[in-house]
Amino acid sequence: MSQTFARNLDFLCSHYPSIAEVCRKLEFNRQQFNKYLNGQSRPSRHNMRRICDFFGVTESEILLEPARFEELVAVRRRPVLSESLSRPMQHLDALYGASQSLERYVGFYFRYFYSFGHAGRIIKSLGTIYEEDGRHYWKNIELIRDPGGSAPATVNKYVGAAFLIADRIFLVEYESLLKNSVTQVTLYPCYRSRVDRLVGIQTGGPVRRGRKPGASKVMLEYLGRDVDVRRALRQSGLFDHDDPRIGRDIVETITNVIPAGGHVLEVDEP
């Protein structure tokens, strides 16, 4: 079993630039992970779940014969034939047809929300709404690191579509490498003369800690259309809720509370 698991794990890792990046994303010790890859050690049940959750496979699948496992993964990653895209594209076209223009909202944003995978901590990431061929899209980059820490950052990239429908902004994104995470964001539009902040709610879940579905308040802080992206990324990361680099008004806006008598997490219009 160890050699079968090791070969399948090595195959999954081959979809990443390096083993080091996989270890950073999984927050695994490299030496221990190498033992898994070499078939010298089998992960604990907890670590096996983390590995499977991360790569989007089940434990029974990762223990299949390597040839069968590679075939299964290849089928999942195989490009969809153009004729097979017809029906899903109809749904996407319907949404774009109903969408109003998002031209006013084009630009870069800091995105703030309480992390699904790091309890009690706030993720500040860099996102952008942009336009191509008359349609609007969304891209988001997360650098999961402790500002000032020595550990390398884990980089998560998300891409997706943006719509303005029935006076609400909708962002639908997925993790662009392994495609094992989908998030849906609903935001209030900004009614001020200049876009400053967009507030709403998002649903999704972590790619670790059991992949439990969750919902959280979220805020987008508008930066403008022309920004120093590298500088903005250096300002992003994972923060404690009382870190002075995160404004108290932002913390209050994204704090998740279901009031007495309430039954769902809701966001009031700002």
CSV table of N, CA and C in Angstrom, one decimal, residues 96 102 105-113 124-132 135-143 155-163 169-177 183 185 187 202 220-221 223-224 227 229 232-233:
chain,number,residue,atom,x,y,z
A,96,TYR,N,-24.7,36.6,-18.1
A,96,TYR,CA,-24.1,37.8,-18.7
A,96,TYR,C,-25.2,38.7,-19.4
A,102,LEU,N,-20.4,46.5,-15.3
A,102,LEU,CA,-19.6,46.7,-14.1
A,102,LEU,C,-18.4,47.6,-14.3
A,105,TYR,N,-16.9,49.6,-11.6
A,105,TYR,CA,-16.2,48.8,-10.5
A,105,TYR,C,-14.9,48.2,-11.0
A,106,VAL,N,-14.5,48.5,-12.2
A,106,VAL,CA,-13.2,47.9,-12.7
A,106,VAL,C,-12.1,48.5,-11.9
A,107,GLY,N,-11.2,47.6,-11.5
A,107,GLY,CA,-10.0,48.1,-10.7
A,107,GLY,C,-9.6,47.1,-9.7
A,108,PHE,N,-8.7,47.5,-8.8
A,108,PHE,CA,-8.1,46.6,-7.8
A,108,PHE,C,-8.7,46.8,-6.5
A,109,TYR,N,-8.8,45.8,-5.7
A,109,TYR,CA,-9.4,45.8,-4.3
A,109,TYR,C,-8.5,45.0,-3.3
A,110,PHE,N,-8.5,45.5,-2.1
A,110,PHE,CA,-8.1,44.6,-1.0
A,110,PHE,C,-9.4,43.9,-0.5
A,111,ARG,N,-9.3,42.6,-0.3
A,111,ARG,CA,-10.4,41.8,0.1
A,111,ARG,C,-10.1,41.4,1.6
A,112,TYR,N,-11.1,41.6,2.5
A,112,TYR,CA,-10.9,41.2,3.9
A,112,TYR,C,-12.0,40.3,4.3
A,113,PHE,N,-11.6,39.2,5.0
A,113,PHE,CA,-12.6,38.3,5.6
A,113,PHE,C,-11.9,37.4,6.6
A,124,LYS,N,-6.2,39.2,4.2
A,124,LYS,CA,-6.3,40.4,3.3
A,124,LYS,C,-5.6,40.0,2.0
A,125,SER,N,-6.4,39.9,0.9
A,125,SER,CA,-5.8,39.5,-0.3
A,125,SER,C,-6.0,40.6,-1.4
A,126,LEU,N,-5.5,40.4,-2.5
A,126,LEU,CA,-5.6,41.4,-3.6
A,126,LEU,C,-6.4,40.8,-4.8
A,127,GLY,N,-7.5,41.5,-5.1
A,127,GLY,CA,-8.4,41.1,-6.1
A,127,GLY,C,-8.6,42.2,-7.2
A,128,THR,N,-9.1,41.8,-8.3
A,128,THR,CA,-9.4,42.8,-9.4
A,128,THR,C,-10.6,42.4,-10.2
A,129,ILE,N,-11.4,43.4,-10.5
A,129,ILE,CA,-12.5,43.2,-11.5
A,129,ILE,C,-12.0,43.8,-12.8
A,130,TYR,N,-12.0,43.1,-13.9
A,130,TYR,CA,-11.5,43.6,-15.2
A,130,TYR,C,-12.5,43.2,-16.3
A,131,GLU,N,-12.3,43.8,-17.4
A,131,GLU,CA,-13.2,43.6,-18.6
A,131,GLU,C,-12.5,43.1,-19.8
A,132,GLU,N,-13.0,42.1,-20.4
A,132,GLU,CA,-12.5,41.6,-21.7
A,132,GLU,C,-13.7,41.3,-22.6
A,135,ARG,N,-17.3,41.6,-21.3
A,135,ARG,CA,-17.7,40.9,-20.2
A,135,ARG,C,-16.7,41.1,-19.0
A,136,HIS,N,-17.2,41.0,-17.8
A,136,HIS,CA,-16.4,41.3,-16.7
A,136,HIS,C,-16.0,40.0,-15.9
A,137,TYR,N,-14.7,40.1,-15.4
A,137,TYR,CA,-14.2,38.9,-14.8
A,137,TYR,C,-13.5,39.3,-13.4
A,138,TRP,N,-13.2,38.3,-12.6
A,138,TRP,CA,-12.6,38.5,-11.3
A,138,TRP,C,-11.4,37.7,-11.1
A,139,LYS,N,-10.4,38.2,-10.5
A,139,LYS,CA,-9.2,37.5,-10.2
A,139,LYS,C,-8.7,37.9,-8.8
A,140,ASN,N,-8.3,36.9,-8.0
A,140,ASN,CA,-7.9,37.2,-6.6
A,140,ASN,C,-6.6,36.4,-6.3
A,141,ILE,N,-5.7,37.0,-5.6
A,141,ILE,CA,-4.5,36.4,-5.1
A,141,ILE,C,-4.4,36.5,-3.6
A,142,GLU,N,-4.2,35.3,-3.0
A,142,GLU,CA,-4.0,35.2,-1.5
A,142,GLU,C,-2.6,34.8,-1.2
A,143,LEU,N,-1.9,35.6,-0.4
A,143,LEU,CA,-0.6,35.2,0.2
A,143,LEU,C,-0.8,34.9,1.6
A,155,VAL,N,0.8,30.7,-1.8
A,155,VAL,CA,0.1,31.6,-2.8
A,155,VAL,C,-1.1,30.8,-3.3
A,156,ASN,N,-2.3,31.3,-3.2
A,156,ASN,CA,-3.5,30.8,-3.7
A,156,ASN,C,-4.1,31.7,-4.8
A,157,LYS,N,-4.4,31.2,-6.0
A,157,LYS,CA,-4.9,32.1,-7.0
A,157,LYS,C,-6.3,31.6,-7.4
A,158,TYR,N,-7.2,32.6,-7.5
A,158,TYR,CA,-8.6,32.3,-7.9
A,158,TYR,C,-9.0,33.2,-9.1
A,159,VAL,N,-9.8,32.6,-9.9
A,159,VAL,CA,-10.3,33.3,-11.1
A,159,VAL,C,-11.8,33.0,-11.2
A,160,GLY,N,-12.5,33.9,-11.9
A,160,GLY,CA,-13.9,33.7,-12.1
A,160,GLY,C,-14.6,34.8,-12.8
A,161,ALA,N,-15.9,34.8,-12.7
A,161,ALA,CA,-16.8,35.8,-13.4
A,161,ALA,C,-17.4,36.8,-12.5
A,162,ALA,N,-17.8,37.9,-13.0
A,162,ALA,CA,-18.4,39.0,-12.2
A,162,ALA,C,-19.7,39.4,-12.9
A,163,PHE,N,-20.7,39.6,-12.1
A,163,PHE,CA,-22.0,40.1,-12.7
A,163,PHE,C,-22.6,41.1,-11.8
A,169,ILE,N,-23.9,42.8,-6.8
A,169,ILE,CA,-22.7,42.3,-7.5
A,169,ILE,C,-22.4,40.9,-7.1
A,170,PHE,N,-22.2,40.0,-8.0
A,170,PHE,CA,-22.0,38.6,-7.8
A,170,PHE,C,-20.6,38.3,-8.4
A,171,LEU,N,-19.8,37.6,-7.5
A,171,LEU,CA,-18.5,37.1,-8.0
A,171,LEU,C,-18.5,35.6,-7.8
A,172,VAL,N,-18.1,34.9,-8.8
A,172,VAL,CA,-18.0,33.4,-8.7
A,172,VAL,C,-16.6,33.0,-9.0
A,173,GLU,N,-15.9,32.5,-8.1
A,173,GLU,CA,-14.4,32.2,-8.3
A,173,GLU,C,-14.1,30.7,-8.0
A,174,TYR,N,-13.0,30.2,-8.6
A,174,TYR,CA,-12.5,28.9,-8.3
A,174,TYR,C,-11.0,28.9,-8.2
A,175,GLU,N,-10.5,28.0,-7.5
A,175,GLU,CA,-9.0,27.9,-7.3
A,175,GLU,C,-8.5,27.4,-8.6
A,176,SER,N,-7.6,28.2,-9.2
A,176,SER,CA,-7.2,28.1,-10.6
A,176,SER,C,-6.3,26.9,-10.9
A,177,LEU,N,-5.5,26.4,-9.9
A,177,LEU,CA,-4.6,25.3,-10.2
A,177,LEU,C,-5.3,23.9,-10.1
A,183,THR,N,-16.0,29.6,-4.6
A,183,THR,CA,-16.5,30.6,-3.7
A,183,THR,C,-17.5,31.5,-4.5
A,185,VAL,N,-19.6,35.1,-4.0
A,185,VAL,CA,-19.6,36.3,-3.2
A,185,VAL,C,-20.8,37.2,-3.7
A,187,LEU,N,-22.3,41.1,-3.1
A,187,LEU,CA,-22.0,42.4,-2.5
A,187,LEU,C,-23.1,43.4,-2.8
A,202,GLN,N,-19.9,35.9,1.7
A,202,GLN,CA,-19.4,34.8,0.8
A,202,GLN,C,-19.6,33.5,1.3
A,220,LEU,N,-14.6,44.5,0.3
A,220,LEU,CA,-13.7,44.9,-0.7
A,220,LEU,C,-13.4,46.4,-0.6
A,221,GLU,N,-12.1,46.7,-0.5
A,221,GLU,CA,-11.7,48.1,-0.4
A,221,GLU,C,-11.0,48.5,-1.7
A,223,LEU,N,-9.0,50.2,-4.5
A,223,LEU,CA,-7.7,50.8,-4.6
A,223,LEU,C,-7.5,51.7,-5.8
A,224,GLY,N,-8.2,51.5,-6.8
A,224,GLY,CA,-8.1,52.2,-8.1
A,224,GLY,C,-7.8,51.3,-9.2
A,227,VAL,N,-2.5,50.5,-9.9
A,227,VAL,CA,-1.8,50.4,-8.6
A,227,VAL,C,-0.5,49.6,-8.8
A,229,VAL,N,1.1,46.7,-8.1
A,229,VAL,CA,0.6,45.3,-7.6
A,229,VAL,C,1.6,44.7,-6.7
A,232,ALA,N,1.1,46.2,-3.3
A,232,ALA,CA,-0.1,45.8,-2.7
A,232,ALA,C,-0.1,44.4,-2.2
A,233,LEU,N,0.6,43.5,-2.9
A,233,LEU,CA,0.7,42.1,-2.5
A,233,LEU,C,1.6,42.0,-1.2
